[in-house]
Amino acid sequence: MNMYDNNNEQPKQLTILVIDEQTPLLLSETKAGGHPAASFTGSVFNLSTTIIGAGIMALPATMKVLGLALGVAAIVVLALLAEYSLEVLMRFSKVGNAVTYSQVMEYAFGSVGRRLFQICIFVNNFGILVVYMIIIENITESDMEFSHT
């Protein structure tokens, strides 16, 4: 890739976007790194597809393991926890002028809450990766069985 513009032979500016725990969830309306900034609608759509996708993968297995009564009870408890967490996010993101999840948790629960939040995110992401590996294993096993028949 040529770093010089063909018209005036000046070097192009490279924009490097640094992402860390202080990066805002929604970027400003300006373009960052040559890409359009995130919109509220896009963020809601992305979160909705994530929730629906996780539900499609997790709910049948949960109901199979726990049974109908305990499965429904677990869904109700988790719905209440999700409602509470959204309430905390909405309340403390405005009051604390926080722009990241980490800042919200630190404002709401102190530095211990922030660290606990980061540990929970790590455990959640690790669990999701394990689920994906199980799905991939099941798909490859079924493909191998299909190819031998």
PDB file of C-alpha atoms in Angstrom:
ATOM      1  CA  MET A   1       0.000   0.000   0.000  1.00  0.00           C
ATOM      2  CA  ASN A   2       1.430   3.325  -1.034  1.00  0.00           C
ATOM      3  CA  MET A   3       1.504   5.907   1.759  1.00  0.00           C
ATOM      4  CA  TYR A   4       1.842   8.784  -0.713  1.00  0.00           C
ATOM      5  CA  ASP A   5      -1.048  10.447  -2.457  1.00  0.00           C
ATOM      6  CA  ASN A   6      -0.580  10.278  -6.224  1.00  0.00           C
ATOM      7  CA  ASN A   7      -1.582  13.925  -6.762  1.00  0.00           C
ATOM      8  CA  ASN A   8       0.869  15.837  -4.565  1.00  0.00           C
ATOM      9  CA  GLU A   9       3.254  13.175  -3.156  1.00  0.00           C
ATOM     10  CA  GLN A  10       2.447  14.115   0.470  1.00  0.00           C
ATOM     11  CA  PRO A  11       2.371  11.372   3.103  1.00  0.00           C
ATOM     12  CA  LYS A  12      -1.130  10.420   4.247  1.00  0.00           C
ATOM     13  CA  GLN A  13      -2.025  10.789   7.899  1.00  0.00           C
ATOM     14  CA  LEU A  14      -2.582   7.530   9.727  1.00  0.00           C
ATOM     15  CA  THR A  15      -5.293   7.600  12.366  1.00  0.00           C
ATOM     16  CA  ILE A  16      -4.866   5.092  15.173  1.00  0.00           C
ATOM     17  CA  LEU A  17      -7.874   4.421  17.364  1.00  0.00           C
ATOM     18  CA  VAL A  18      -6.805   3.294  20.830  1.00  0.00           C
ATOM     19  CA  ILE A  19      -9.432   1.192  22.582  1.00  0.00           C
ATOM     20  CA  ASP A  20      -9.146   0.626  26.315  1.00  0.00           C
ATOM     21  CA  GLU A  21     -11.438   0.699  29.320  1.00  0.00           C
ATOM     22  CA  GLN A  22     -11.774   4.486  29.034  1.00  0.00           C
ATOM     23  CA  THR A  23     -13.084   4.414  25.436  1.00  0.00           C
ATOM     24  CA  PRO A  24     -16.706   5.639  25.236  1.00  0.00           C
ATOM     25  CA  LEU A  25     -19.424   3.148  24.336  1.00  0.00           C
ATOM     26  CA  LEU A  26     -20.879   5.532  21.761  1.00  0.00           C
ATOM     27  CA  LEU A  27     -18.329   7.529  19.840  1.00  0.00           C
ATOM     28  CA  SER A  28     -18.957  11.137  18.950  1.00  0.00           C
ATOM     29  CA  GLU A  29     -20.640  12.070  15.696  1.00  0.00           C
ATOM     30  CA  THR A  30     -17.258  12.576  14.028  1.00  0.00           C
ATOM     31  CA  LYS A  31     -15.711   9.748  12.137  1.00  0.00           C
ATOM     32  CA  ALA A  32     -13.175   7.681  14.052  1.00  0.00           C
ATOM     33  CA  GLY A  33     -10.473   5.937  12.071  1.00  0.00           C
ATOM     34  CA  GLY A  34     -12.273   6.614   8.800  1.00  0.00           C
ATOM     35  CA  HIS A  35     -15.390   4.707   9.902  1.00  0.00           C
ATOM     36  CA  PRO A  36     -18.738   6.284  10.745  1.00  0.00           C
ATOM     37  CA  ALA A  37     -19.416   6.778  14.431  1.00  0.00           C
ATOM     38  CA  ALA A  38     -21.773   4.412  16.249  1.00  0.00           C
ATOM     39  CA  SER A  39     -25.392   5.496  16.420  1.00  0.00           C
ATOM     40  CA  PHE A  40     -27.910   4.886  19.176  1.00  0.00           C
ATOM     41  CA  THR A  41     -30.105   2.866  16.803  1.00  0.00           C
ATOM     42  CA  GLY A  42     -27.162   0.729  15.707  1.00  0.00           C
ATOM     43  CA  SER A  43     -26.190   0.082  19.310  1.00  0.00           C
ATOM     44  CA  VAL A  44     -29.742  -0.975  20.234  1.00  0.00           C
ATOM     45  CA  PHE A  45     -29.911  -3.287  17.202  1.00  0.00           C
ATOM     46  CA  ASN A  46     -26.522  -4.831  18.031  1.00  0.00           C
ATOM     47  CA  LEU A  47     -27.490  -5.414  21.663  1.00  0.00           C
ATOM     48  CA  SER A  48     -30.869  -6.872  20.643  1.00  0.00           C
ATOM     49  CA  THR A  49     -29.325  -9.359  18.225  1.00  0.00           C
ATOM     50  CA  THR A  50     -26.818 -10.391  20.886  1.00  0.00           C
ATOM     51  CA  ILE A  51     -29.580 -10.990  23.437  1.00  0.00           C
ATOM     52  CA  ILE A  52     -31.763 -12.899  20.973  1.00  0.00           C
ATOM     53  CA  GLY A  53     -28.813 -14.993  19.764  1.00  0.00           C
ATOM     54  CA  ALA A  54     -27.790 -15.904  23.295  1.00  0.00           C
ATOM     55  CA  GLY A  55     -31.380 -16.761  24.160  1.00  0.00           C
ATOM     56  CA  ILE A  56     -31.754 -19.045  21.161  1.00  0.00           C
ATOM     57  CA  MET A  57     -28.597 -20.916  22.137  1.00  0.00           C
ATOM     58  CA  ALA A  58     -29.012 -21.017  25.920  1.00  0.00           C
ATOM     59  CA  LEU A  59     -32.719 -21.351  26.667  1.00  0.00           C
ATOM     60  CA  PRO A  60     -33.335 -24.844  25.249  1.00  0.00           C
ATOM     61  CA  ALA A  61     -30.303 -26.280  27.043  1.00  0.00           C
ATOM     62  CA  THR A  62     -31.296 -24.531  30.279  1.00  0.00           C
ATOM     63  CA  MET A  63     -34.825 -25.891  30.156  1.00  0.00           C
ATOM     64  CA  LYS A  64     -33.525 -29.388  29.383  1.00  0.00           C
ATOM     65  CA  VAL A  65     -31.178 -29.380  32.388  1.00  0.00           C
ATOM     66  CA  LEU A  66     -33.384 -27.582  34.938  1.00  0.00           C
ATOM     67  CA  GLY A  67     -36.834 -28.728  33.902  1.00  0.00           C
ATOM     68  CA  LEU A  68     -39.874 -26.576  33.269  1.00  0.00           C
ATOM     69  CA  ALA A  69     -40.586 -25.153  36.751  1.00  0.00           C
ATOM     70  CA  LEU A  70     -37.009 -24.417  37.763  1.00  0.00           C
ATOM     71  CA  GLY A  71     -36.181 -23.191  34.228  1.00  0.00           C
ATOM     72  CA  VAL A  72     -39.029 -20.672  34.255  1.00  0.00           C
ATOM     73  CA  ALA A  73     -38.040 -19.573  37.780  1.00  0.00           C
ATOM     74  CA  ALA A  74     -34.431 -19.053  36.608  1.00  0.00           C
ATOM     75  CA  ILE A  75     -35.645 -16.994  33.637  1.00  0.00           C
ATOM     76  CA  VAL A  76     -37.755 -14.786  35.934  1.00  0.00           C
ATOM     77  CA  VAL A  77     -34.848 -14.255  38.376  1.00  0.00           C
ATOM     78  CA  LEU A  78     -32.463 -13.407  35.531  1.00  0.00           C
ATOM     79  CA  ALA A  79     -35.028 -11.019  34.027  1.00  0.00           C
ATOM     80  CA  LEU A  80     -35.237  -9.197  37.376  1.00  0.00           C
ATOM     81  CA  LEU A  81     -31.434  -9.031  37.574  1.00  0.00           C
ATOM     82  CA  ALA A  82     -31.273  -7.681  34.007  1.00  0.00           C
ATOM     83  CA  GLU A  83     -33.871  -5.024  34.880  1.00  0.00           C
ATOM     84  CA  TYR A  84     -31.867  -3.993  37.947  1.00  0.00           C
ATOM     85  CA  SER A  85     -28.618  -3.823  35.988  1.00  0.00           C
ATOM     86  CA  LEU A  86     -30.243  -1.633  33.332  1.00  0.00           C
ATOM     87  CA  GLU A  87     -31.581   0.626  36.081  1.00  0.00           C
ATOM     88  CA  VAL A  88     -28.066   0.971  37.533  1.00  0.00           C
ATOM     89  CA  LEU A  89     -26.633   1.705  34.102  1.00  0.00           C
ATOM     90  CA  MET A  90     -29.224   4.374  33.352  1.00  0.00           C
ATOM     91  CA  ARG A  91     -29.051   6.030  36.770  1.00  0.00           C
ATOM     92  CA  PHE A  92     -25.304   6.176  37.264  1.00  0.00           C
ATOM     93  CA  SER A  93     -24.275   6.873  33.675  1.00  0.00           C
ATOM     94  CA  LYS A  94     -26.141  10.203  33.843  1.00  0.00           C
ATOM     95  CA  VAL A  95     -25.313  11.132  37.441  1.00  0.00           C
ATOM     96  CA  GLY A  96     -21.659  10.131  37.250  1.00  0.00           C
ATOM     97  CA  ASN A  97     -21.230  11.448  33.690  1.00  0.00           C
ATOM     98  CA  ALA A  98     -19.821   8.018  32.817  1.00  0.00           C
ATOM     99  CA  VAL A  99     -19.291   6.965  29.215  1.00  0.00           C
ATOM    100  CA  THR A 100     -18.041   3.390  29.726  1.00  0.00           C
ATOM    101  CA  TYR A 101     -19.447   0.412  31.595  1.00  0.00           C
ATOM    102  CA  SER A 102     -16.343   0.351  33.741  1.00  0.00           C
ATOM    103  CA  GLN A 103     -16.854   3.966  34.820  1.00  0.00           C
ATOM    104  CA  VAL A 104     -20.513   3.310  35.648  1.00  0.00           C
ATOM    105  CA  MET A 105     -19.606   0.368  37.877  1.00  0.00           C
ATOM    106  CA  GLU A 106     -16.839   2.348  39.569  1.00  0.00           C
ATOM    107  CA  TYR A 107     -19.193   5.247  40.273  1.00  0.00           C
ATOM    108  CA  ALA A 108     -21.962   2.947  41.528  1.00  0.00           C
ATOM    109  CA  PHE A 109     -19.946   0.391  43.520  1.00  0.00           C
ATOM    110  CA  GLY A 110     -16.437   1.812  43.904  1.00  0.00           C
ATOM    111  CA  SER A 111     -13.181   0.331  42.644  1.00  0.00           C
ATOM    112  CA  VAL A 112     -14.068  -3.122  44.048  1.00  0.00           C
ATOM    113  CA  GLY A 113     -17.284  -3.123  42.008  1.00  0.00           C
ATOM    114  CA  ARG A 114     -15.366  -2.094  38.916  1.00  0.00           C
ATOM    115  CA  ARG A 115     -12.893  -4.977  39.321  1.00  0.00           C
ATOM    116  CA  LEU A 116     -15.710  -7.427  40.037  1.00  0.00           C
ATOM    117  CA  PHE A 117     -17.491  -6.216  36.905  1.00  0.00           C
ATOM    118  CA  GLN A 118     -14.369  -6.812  34.812  1.00  0.00           C
ATOM    119  CA  ILE A 119     -14.004 -10.333  36.252  1.00  0.00           C
ATOM    120  CA  CYS A 120     -17.657 -11.055  35.432  1.00  0.00           C
ATOM    121  CA  ILE A 121     -17.153  -9.875  31.842  1.00  0.00           C
ATOM    122  CA  PHE A 122     -14.120 -12.153  31.528  1.00  0.00           C
ATOM    123  CA  VAL A 123     -16.007 -15.176  32.906  1.00  0.00           C
ATOM    124  CA  ASN A 124     -19.000 -14.431  30.656  1.00  0.00           C
ATOM    125  CA  ASN A 125     -16.839 -14.145  27.530  1.00  0.00           C
ATOM    126  CA  PHE A 126     -14.957 -17.319  28.417  1.00  0.00           C
ATOM    127  CA  GLY A 127     -18.257 -19.159  28.883  1.00  0.00           C
ATOM    128  CA  ILE A 128     -19.528 -17.941  25.526  1.00  0.00           C
ATOM    129  CA  LEU A 129     -16.341 -19.171  23.870  1.00  0.00           C
ATOM    130  CA  VAL A 130     -16.835 -22.594  25.476  1.00  0.00           C
ATOM    131  CA  VAL A 131     -20.422 -22.699  24.155  1.00  0.00           C
ATOM    132  CA  TYR A 132     -19.204 -21.823  20.660  1.00  0.00           C
ATOM    133  CA  MET A 133     -16.569 -24.562  20.841  1.00  0.00           C
ATOM    134  CA  ILE A 134     -19.225 -27.096  21.860  1.00  0.00           C
ATOM    135  CA  ILE A 135     -21.417 -26.006  18.947  1.00  0.00           C
ATOM    136  CA  ILE A 136     -18.496 -26.279  16.527  1.00  0.00           C
ATOM    137  CA  GLU A 137     -17.642 -29.726  17.888  1.00  0.00           C
ATOM    138  CA  ASN A 138     -21.255 -30.895  17.467  1.00  0.00           C
ATOM    139  CA  ILE A 139     -21.390 -29.535  13.923  1.00  0.00           C
ATOM    140  CA  THR A 140     -18.125 -31.198  12.903  1.00  0.00           C
ATOM    141  CA  GLU A 141     -19.185 -34.513  14.481  1.00  0.00           C
ATOM    142  CA  SER A 142     -22.488 -34.461  12.618  1.00  0.00           C
ATOM    143  CA  ASP A 143     -20.688 -33.577   9.364  1.00  0.00           C
ATOM    144  CA  MET A 144     -18.280 -36.472   9.864  1.00  0.00           C
ATOM    145  CA  GLU A 145     -21.174 -38.881  10.538  1.00  0.00           C
ATOM    146  CA  PHE A 146     -22.963 -37.607   7.446  1.00  0.00           C
ATOM    147  CA  SER A 147     -19.889 -38.074   5.253  1.00  0.00           C
ATOM    148  CA  HIS A 148     -19.399 -41.701   6.400  1.00  0.00           C
ATOM    149  CA  THR A 149     -22.948 -42.760   5.528  1.00  0.00           C
TER     150      THR A 149
END
